[in-house]
Short mmCIF file of C-alpha atoms in Angstrom, two decimals:
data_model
loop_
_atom_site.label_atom_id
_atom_site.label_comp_id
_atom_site.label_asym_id
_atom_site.label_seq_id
_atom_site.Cartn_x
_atom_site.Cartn_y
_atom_site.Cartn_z
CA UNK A 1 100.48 156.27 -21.01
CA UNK A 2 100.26 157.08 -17.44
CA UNK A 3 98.11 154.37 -15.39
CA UNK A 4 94.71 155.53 -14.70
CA UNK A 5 94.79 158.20 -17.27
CA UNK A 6 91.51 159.33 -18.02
CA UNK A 7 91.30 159.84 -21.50
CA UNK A 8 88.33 160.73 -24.29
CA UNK A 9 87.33 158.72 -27.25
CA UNK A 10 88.97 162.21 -29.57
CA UNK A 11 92.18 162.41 -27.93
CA UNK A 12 92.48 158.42 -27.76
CA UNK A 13 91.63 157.96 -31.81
CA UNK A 14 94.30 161.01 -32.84
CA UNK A 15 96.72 159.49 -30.41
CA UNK A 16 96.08 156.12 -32.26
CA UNK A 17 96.45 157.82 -35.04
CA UNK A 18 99.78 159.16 -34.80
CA UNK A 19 101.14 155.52 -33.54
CA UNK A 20 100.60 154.89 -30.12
CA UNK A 21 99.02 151.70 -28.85
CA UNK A 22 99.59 151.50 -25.35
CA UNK A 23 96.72 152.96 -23.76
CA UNK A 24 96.55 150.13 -20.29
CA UNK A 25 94.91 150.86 -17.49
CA UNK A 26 92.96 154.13 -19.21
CA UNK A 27 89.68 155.30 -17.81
CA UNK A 28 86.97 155.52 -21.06
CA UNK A 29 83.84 155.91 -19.82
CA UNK A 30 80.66 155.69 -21.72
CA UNK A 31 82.79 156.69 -25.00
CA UNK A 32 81.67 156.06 -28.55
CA UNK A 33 83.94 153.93 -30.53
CA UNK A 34 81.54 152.61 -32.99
CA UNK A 35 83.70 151.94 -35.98
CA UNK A 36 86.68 152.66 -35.14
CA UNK A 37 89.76 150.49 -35.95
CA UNK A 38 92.11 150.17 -33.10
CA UNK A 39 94.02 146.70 -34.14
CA UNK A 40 96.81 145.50 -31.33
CA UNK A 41 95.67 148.33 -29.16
CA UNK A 42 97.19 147.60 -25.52
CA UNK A 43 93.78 148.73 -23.46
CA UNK A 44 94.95 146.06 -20.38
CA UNK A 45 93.14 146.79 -16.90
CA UNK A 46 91.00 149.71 -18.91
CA UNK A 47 88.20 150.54 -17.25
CA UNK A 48 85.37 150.87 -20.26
CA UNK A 49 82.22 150.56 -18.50
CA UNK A 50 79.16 151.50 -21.52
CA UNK A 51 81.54 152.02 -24.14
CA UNK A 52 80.13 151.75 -27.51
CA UNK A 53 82.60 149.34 -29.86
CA UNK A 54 80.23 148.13 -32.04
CA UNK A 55 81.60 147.12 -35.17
CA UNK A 56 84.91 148.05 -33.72
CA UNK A 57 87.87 146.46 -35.57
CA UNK A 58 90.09 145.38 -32.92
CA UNK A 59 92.23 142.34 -33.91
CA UNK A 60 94.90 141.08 -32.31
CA UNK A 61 94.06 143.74 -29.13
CA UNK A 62 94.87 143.08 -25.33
CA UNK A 63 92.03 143.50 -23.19
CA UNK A 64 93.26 141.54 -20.55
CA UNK A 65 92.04 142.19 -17.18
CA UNK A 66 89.57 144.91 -18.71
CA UNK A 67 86.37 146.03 -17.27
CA UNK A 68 84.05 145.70 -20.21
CA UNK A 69 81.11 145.73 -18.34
CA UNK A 70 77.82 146.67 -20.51
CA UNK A 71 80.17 147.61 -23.47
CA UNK A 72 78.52 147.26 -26.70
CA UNK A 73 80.91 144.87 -29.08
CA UNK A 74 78.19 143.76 -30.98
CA UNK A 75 79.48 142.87 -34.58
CA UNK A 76 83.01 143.84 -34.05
CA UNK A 77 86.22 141.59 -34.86
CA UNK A 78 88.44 140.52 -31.85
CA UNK A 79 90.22 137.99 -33.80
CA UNK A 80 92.96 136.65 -31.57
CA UNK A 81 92.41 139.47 -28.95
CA UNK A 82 93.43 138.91 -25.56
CA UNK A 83 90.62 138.85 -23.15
CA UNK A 84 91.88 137.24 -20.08
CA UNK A 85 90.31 137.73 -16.89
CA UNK A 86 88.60 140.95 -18.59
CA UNK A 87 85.14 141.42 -16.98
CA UNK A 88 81.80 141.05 -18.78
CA UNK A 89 79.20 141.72 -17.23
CA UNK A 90 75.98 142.67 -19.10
CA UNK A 91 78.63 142.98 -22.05
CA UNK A 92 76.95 142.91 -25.98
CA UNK A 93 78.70 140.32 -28.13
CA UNK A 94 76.11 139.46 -30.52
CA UNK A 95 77.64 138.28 -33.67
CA UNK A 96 80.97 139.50 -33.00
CA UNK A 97 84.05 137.66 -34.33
CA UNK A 98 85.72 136.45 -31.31
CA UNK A 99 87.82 133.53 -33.64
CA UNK A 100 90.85 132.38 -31.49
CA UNK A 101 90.28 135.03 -28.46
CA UNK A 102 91.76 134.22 -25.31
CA UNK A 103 88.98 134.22 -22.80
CA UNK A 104 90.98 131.98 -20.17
CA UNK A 105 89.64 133.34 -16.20
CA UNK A 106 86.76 135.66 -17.22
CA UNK A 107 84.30 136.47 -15.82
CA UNK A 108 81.02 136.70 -17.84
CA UNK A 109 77.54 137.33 -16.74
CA UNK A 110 74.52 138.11 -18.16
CA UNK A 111 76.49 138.23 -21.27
CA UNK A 112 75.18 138.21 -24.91
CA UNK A 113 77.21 135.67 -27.25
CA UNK A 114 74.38 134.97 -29.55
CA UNK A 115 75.16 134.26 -33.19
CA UNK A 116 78.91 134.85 -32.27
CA UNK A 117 82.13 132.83 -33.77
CA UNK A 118 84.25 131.46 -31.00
CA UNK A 119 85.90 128.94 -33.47
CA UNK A 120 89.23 127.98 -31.64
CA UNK A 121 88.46 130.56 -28.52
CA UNK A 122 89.86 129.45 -24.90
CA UNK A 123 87.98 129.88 -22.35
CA UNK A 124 89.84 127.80 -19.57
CA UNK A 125 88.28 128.19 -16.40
CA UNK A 126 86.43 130.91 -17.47
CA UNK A 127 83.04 131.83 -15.66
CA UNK A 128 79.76 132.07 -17.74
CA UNK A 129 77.20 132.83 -15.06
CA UNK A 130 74.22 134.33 -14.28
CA UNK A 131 72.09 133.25 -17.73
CA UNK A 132 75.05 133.83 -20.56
CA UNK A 133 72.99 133.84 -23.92
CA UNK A 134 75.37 131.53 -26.35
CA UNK A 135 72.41 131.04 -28.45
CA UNK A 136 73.50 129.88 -32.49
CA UNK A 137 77.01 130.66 -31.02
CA UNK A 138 80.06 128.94 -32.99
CA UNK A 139 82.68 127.43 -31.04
CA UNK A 140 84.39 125.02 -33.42
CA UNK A 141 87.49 123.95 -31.80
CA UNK A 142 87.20 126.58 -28.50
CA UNK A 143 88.70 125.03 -25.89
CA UNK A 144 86.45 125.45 -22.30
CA UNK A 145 88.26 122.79 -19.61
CA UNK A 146 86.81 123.24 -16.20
CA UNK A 147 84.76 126.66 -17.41
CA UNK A 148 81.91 126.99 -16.13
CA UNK A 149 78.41 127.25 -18.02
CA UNK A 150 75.64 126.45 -15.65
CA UNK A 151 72.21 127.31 -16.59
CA UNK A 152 73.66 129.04 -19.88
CA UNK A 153 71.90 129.29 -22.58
CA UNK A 154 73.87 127.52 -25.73
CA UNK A 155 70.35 126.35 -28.01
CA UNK A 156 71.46 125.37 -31.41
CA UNK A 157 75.23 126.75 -30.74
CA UNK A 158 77.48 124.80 -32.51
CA UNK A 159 80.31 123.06 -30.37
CA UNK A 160 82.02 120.75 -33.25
CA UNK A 161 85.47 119.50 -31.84
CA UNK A 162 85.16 121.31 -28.81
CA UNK A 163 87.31 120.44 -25.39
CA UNK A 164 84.76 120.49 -22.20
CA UNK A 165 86.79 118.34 -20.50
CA UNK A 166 85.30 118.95 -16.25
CA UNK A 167 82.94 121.75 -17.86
CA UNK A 168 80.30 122.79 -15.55
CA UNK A 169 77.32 122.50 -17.86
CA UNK A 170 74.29 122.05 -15.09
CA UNK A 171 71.12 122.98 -16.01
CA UNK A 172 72.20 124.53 -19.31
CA UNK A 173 70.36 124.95 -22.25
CA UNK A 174 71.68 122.54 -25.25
CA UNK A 175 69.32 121.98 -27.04
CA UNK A 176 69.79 121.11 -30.66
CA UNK A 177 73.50 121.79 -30.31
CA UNK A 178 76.16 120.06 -32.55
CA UNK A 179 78.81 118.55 -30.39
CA UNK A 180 79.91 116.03 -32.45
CA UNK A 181 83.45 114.81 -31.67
CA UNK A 182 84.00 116.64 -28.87
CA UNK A 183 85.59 116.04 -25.38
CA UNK A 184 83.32 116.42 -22.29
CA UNK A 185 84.93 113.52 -20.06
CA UNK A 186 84.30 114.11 -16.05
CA UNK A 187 81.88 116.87 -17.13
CA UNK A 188 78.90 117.97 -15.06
CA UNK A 189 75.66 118.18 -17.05
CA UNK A 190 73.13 117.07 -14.37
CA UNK A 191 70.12 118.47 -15.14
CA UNK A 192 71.40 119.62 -18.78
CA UNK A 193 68.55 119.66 -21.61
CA UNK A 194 69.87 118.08 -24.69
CA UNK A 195 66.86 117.59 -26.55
CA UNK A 196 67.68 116.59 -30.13
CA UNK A 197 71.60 117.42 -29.39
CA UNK A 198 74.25 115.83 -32.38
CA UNK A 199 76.60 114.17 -29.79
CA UNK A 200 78.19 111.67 -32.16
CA UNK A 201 81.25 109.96 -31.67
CA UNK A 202 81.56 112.84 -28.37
CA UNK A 203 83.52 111.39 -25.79
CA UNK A 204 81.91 111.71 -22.29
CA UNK A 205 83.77 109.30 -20.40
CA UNK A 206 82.91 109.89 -16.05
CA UNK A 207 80.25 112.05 -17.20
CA UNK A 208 77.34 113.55 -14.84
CA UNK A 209 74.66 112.87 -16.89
CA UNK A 210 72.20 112.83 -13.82
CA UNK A 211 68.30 113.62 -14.98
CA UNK A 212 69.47 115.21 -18.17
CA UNK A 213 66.41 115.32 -20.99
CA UNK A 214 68.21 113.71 -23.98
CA UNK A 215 64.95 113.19 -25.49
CA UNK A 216 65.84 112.15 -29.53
CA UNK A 217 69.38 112.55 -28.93
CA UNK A 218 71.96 111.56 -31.41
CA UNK A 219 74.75 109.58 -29.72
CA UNK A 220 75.93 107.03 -31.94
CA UNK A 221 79.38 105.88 -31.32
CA UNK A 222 79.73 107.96 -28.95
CA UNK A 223 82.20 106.72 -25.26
CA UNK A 224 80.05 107.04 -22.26
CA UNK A 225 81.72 104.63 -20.45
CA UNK A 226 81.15 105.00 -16.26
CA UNK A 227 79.17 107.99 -17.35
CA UNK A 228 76.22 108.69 -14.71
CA UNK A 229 72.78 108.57 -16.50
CA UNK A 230 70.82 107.97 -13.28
CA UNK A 231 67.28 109.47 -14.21
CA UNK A 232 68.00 110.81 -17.64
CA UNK A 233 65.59 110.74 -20.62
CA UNK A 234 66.49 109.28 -23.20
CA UNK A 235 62.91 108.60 -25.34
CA UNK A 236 63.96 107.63 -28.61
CA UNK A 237 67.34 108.35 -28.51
CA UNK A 238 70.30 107.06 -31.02
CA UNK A 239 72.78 105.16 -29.20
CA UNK A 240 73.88 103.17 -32.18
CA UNK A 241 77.55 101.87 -31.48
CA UNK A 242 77.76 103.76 -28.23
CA UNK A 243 80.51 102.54 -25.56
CA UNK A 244 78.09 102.33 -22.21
CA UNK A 245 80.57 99.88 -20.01
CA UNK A 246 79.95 100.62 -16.66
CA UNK A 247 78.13 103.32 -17.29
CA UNK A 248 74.89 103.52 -14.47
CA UNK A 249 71.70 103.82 -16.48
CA UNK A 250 69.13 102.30 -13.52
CA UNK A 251 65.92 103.61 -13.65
CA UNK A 252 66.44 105.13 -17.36
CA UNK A 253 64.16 106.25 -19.77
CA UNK A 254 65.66 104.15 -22.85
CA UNK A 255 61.65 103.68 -24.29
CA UNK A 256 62.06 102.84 -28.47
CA UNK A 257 66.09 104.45 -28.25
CA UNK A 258 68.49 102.50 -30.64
CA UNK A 259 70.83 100.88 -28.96
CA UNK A 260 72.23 98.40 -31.83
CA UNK A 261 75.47 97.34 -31.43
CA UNK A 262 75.96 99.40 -28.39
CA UNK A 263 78.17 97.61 -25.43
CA UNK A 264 76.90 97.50 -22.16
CA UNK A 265 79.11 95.35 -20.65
CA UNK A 266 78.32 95.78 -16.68
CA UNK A 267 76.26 98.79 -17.32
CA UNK A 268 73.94 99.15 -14.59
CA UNK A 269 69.95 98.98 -16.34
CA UNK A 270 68.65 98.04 -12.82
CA UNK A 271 64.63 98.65 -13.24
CA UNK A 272 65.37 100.95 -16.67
CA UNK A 273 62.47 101.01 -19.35
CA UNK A 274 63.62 99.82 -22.76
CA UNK A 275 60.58 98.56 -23.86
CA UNK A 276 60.42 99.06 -27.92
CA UNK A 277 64.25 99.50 -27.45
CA UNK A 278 66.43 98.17 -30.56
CA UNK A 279 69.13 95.79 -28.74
CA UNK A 280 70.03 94.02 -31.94
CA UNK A 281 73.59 92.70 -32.05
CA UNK A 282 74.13 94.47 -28.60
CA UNK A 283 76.77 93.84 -25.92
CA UNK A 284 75.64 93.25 -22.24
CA UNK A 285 77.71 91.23 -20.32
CA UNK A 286 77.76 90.80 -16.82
CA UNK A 287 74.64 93.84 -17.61
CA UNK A 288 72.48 94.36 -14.35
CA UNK A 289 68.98 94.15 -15.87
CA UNK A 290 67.04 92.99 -12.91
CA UNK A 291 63.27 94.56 -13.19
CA UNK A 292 63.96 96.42 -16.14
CA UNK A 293 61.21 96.39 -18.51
CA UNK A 294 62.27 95.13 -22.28
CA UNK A 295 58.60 94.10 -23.38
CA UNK A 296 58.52 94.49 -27.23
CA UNK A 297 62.25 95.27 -27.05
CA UNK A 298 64.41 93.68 -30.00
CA UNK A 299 67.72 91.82 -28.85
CA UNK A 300 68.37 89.39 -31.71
CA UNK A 301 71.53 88.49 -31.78
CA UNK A 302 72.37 90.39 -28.26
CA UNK A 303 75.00 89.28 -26.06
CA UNK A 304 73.66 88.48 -22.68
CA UNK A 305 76.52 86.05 -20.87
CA UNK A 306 75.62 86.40 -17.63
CA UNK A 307 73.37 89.10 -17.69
CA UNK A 308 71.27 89.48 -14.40
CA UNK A 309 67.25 89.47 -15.59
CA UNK A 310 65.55 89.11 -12.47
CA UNK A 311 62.12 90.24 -12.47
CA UNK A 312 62.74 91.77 -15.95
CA UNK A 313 59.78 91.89 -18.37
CA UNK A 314 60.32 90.30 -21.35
CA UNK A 315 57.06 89.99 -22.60
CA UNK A 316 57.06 90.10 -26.28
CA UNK A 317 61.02 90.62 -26.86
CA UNK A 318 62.55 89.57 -29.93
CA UNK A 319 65.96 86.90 -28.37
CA UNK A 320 66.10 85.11 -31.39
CA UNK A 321 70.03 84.21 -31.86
CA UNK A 322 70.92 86.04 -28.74
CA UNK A 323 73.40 84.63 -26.26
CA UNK A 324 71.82 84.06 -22.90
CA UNK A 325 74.56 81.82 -21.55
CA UNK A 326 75.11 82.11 -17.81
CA UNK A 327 71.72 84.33 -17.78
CA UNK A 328 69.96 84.91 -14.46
CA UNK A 329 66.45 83.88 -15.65
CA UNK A 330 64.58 83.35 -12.55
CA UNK A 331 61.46 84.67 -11.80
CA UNK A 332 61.08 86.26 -15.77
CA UNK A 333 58.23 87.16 -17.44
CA UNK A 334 58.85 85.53 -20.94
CA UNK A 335 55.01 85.42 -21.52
CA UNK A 336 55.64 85.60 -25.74
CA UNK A 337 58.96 86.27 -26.08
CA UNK A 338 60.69 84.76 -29.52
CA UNK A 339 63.60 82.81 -29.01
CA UNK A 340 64.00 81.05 -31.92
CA UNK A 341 67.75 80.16 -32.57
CA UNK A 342 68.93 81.97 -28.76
CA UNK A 343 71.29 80.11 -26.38
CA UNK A 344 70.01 79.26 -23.13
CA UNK A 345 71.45 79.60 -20.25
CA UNK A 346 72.60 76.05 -20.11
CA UNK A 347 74.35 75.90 -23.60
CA UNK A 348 71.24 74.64 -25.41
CA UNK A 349 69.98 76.46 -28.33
CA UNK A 350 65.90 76.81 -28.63
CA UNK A 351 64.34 75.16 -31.12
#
């Protein structure tokens, strides 16, 4: 076909038809498509603006470098289609199957994913902008390294196994979301909202985790080592198990979250509130602590070797069996604390 061709949706079907599949770089306009099966059609650098494709069978298809702007694809099967650096802007994807689709340097805004499966998409450095709607989505396995997803909207998508390794993710809507297992190390999700977000065993090593809402948040045994928490919320949140070395968590919400068995080793809690927090069997050595508040917060059996606790409130924490050798104690509130069985700072165990 002759580049540029400007062709009708009639002449393109019978052309399909009769065996042709290389229609790139075609002009079709505002054409209606709705139905139609054009599997491993070549429509590279089409221009398609307000085509209708809905329910469109186009497996297997190269789209790359299209203009798909406001095209309806709503319900249609792209399964393995090639959508690379195709354009899609105000484009309708709502519950199409985009399984394995190569969305690698997109450009999508104001683009409707909602109830769609992206299990095992790419979308490396592709561009979500402008308020994509991701909304129940299904990207299983996608890979989306350094794409970028600010202020999309992803609530309840489901992100199982997913790469998001240096993801843009600021100010984007997760709430909900299962992310369990995946990869979002050196990922920016300042400002995200992952209220009630499955994050288990995720890893989120170097993570920007600045004032993120991760209000009831399930993180347990997840890596978040020398991630940045600096102002999150994280009001009853599950951090069973979780791997917070060096992680910086000063000034933190951590009010009744579960931190058992978590290891904090030189995390930075500087004036964070943990009161109610469960600490029990929990590592924090070498932990800055000083004027956090951990009134009513359980840390039997915790690990506190020379754990800075200046100015921290300990007023009715549970120590009992903790390790407080080489503590920083000075200057403590321990108005009622329990520490039956605990390890002072000098080697002595309380009575």
């Amino acid at each position: 076909m002759k580049s540029s061709e400007i062709i009708d949706a009639h002449k393109l079907l019978t052309r399909y038809a009769t065996g042709e599949r290389n229609f790139s770089g075609t002009h079709l306009i505002e054409a209606c498509l709705k139905d139609a099966n054009l599997n491993r059609i070549n429509l590279s650098n089409a221009a398609l603006q307000c085509t209708n494709l809905s329910r469109a069978r186009l497996i297997g298809a190269n789209l790359n470098g299209a203009d798909l702007s406001q095209v309806n694809l709503s319900l249609s099967i792209l399964v393995e289609a090639n959508l690379s650096g195709a354009s899609l802007t105000n484009t309708i994807l709502r519950h199409a199957d985009l399984s394995g689709v190569m969305f690698s340097g997109a450009i999508l805004s104001q683009t409707d994913l909602s109830g769609a499966n992206l299990t095992g998409a790419s979308l490396i450095s592709a561009c979500l902008l402008n308020g994509c709607k991701l909304t129940n989505a299904i990207l299983v396995g996608a890979t989306l390294s350094r794409a970028i997803l600010s202020g999309a909207d992803l609530t309840g998508a489901n992100l199982t196994r997913t790469i998001l390794s240096e993801v843009d993710l600021s100010g984007a809507n997760l709430s909900h979301v299962k992310l369990v297992r995946s990869h979002l190390n050196r990922g920016n999700l300042s400002g995200v909202n992952l209220n009630h977000a499955d994050l288990s065993e995720a890893s989120l090593r170097e993570t920007n985790l600045c004032v993120a809402n991760l209000t009831g948040v399930n993180l347990q045994g997840a890596d978040l080592s020398g991630a940045n928490l600096n102002g999150a919320n994280l009001n009853g949140a599950n951090l069973q198990d979780t791997n917070l070395k060096n992680a910086y968590l000063n000034g933190l919400n951590l009010q009744n979250a579960d931190l058992r068995h978590a290891d904090l080793t030189q995390a930075n809690l500087r004036g964070a509130n943990l009161s109610g927090a469960n600490l029990g069997g929990a590592t924090l050595l070498e932990a800055d602590l000083r004027g956090a508040n951990l009134s009513h917060a359980n840390l039997t059996g915790a690990g506190l070797l020379l754990t800075s606790l200046k100015g921290a409130n300990l007023t009715g924490a549970n120590l009992c069996e903790a390790n407080l050798i080489g503590a920083s104690l000075s200057v403590v509130n321990l108005n009622e604390a329990a520490l039956e069985g605990a390890i002072l700072p000098n080697g002595a165990t309380h009575a």
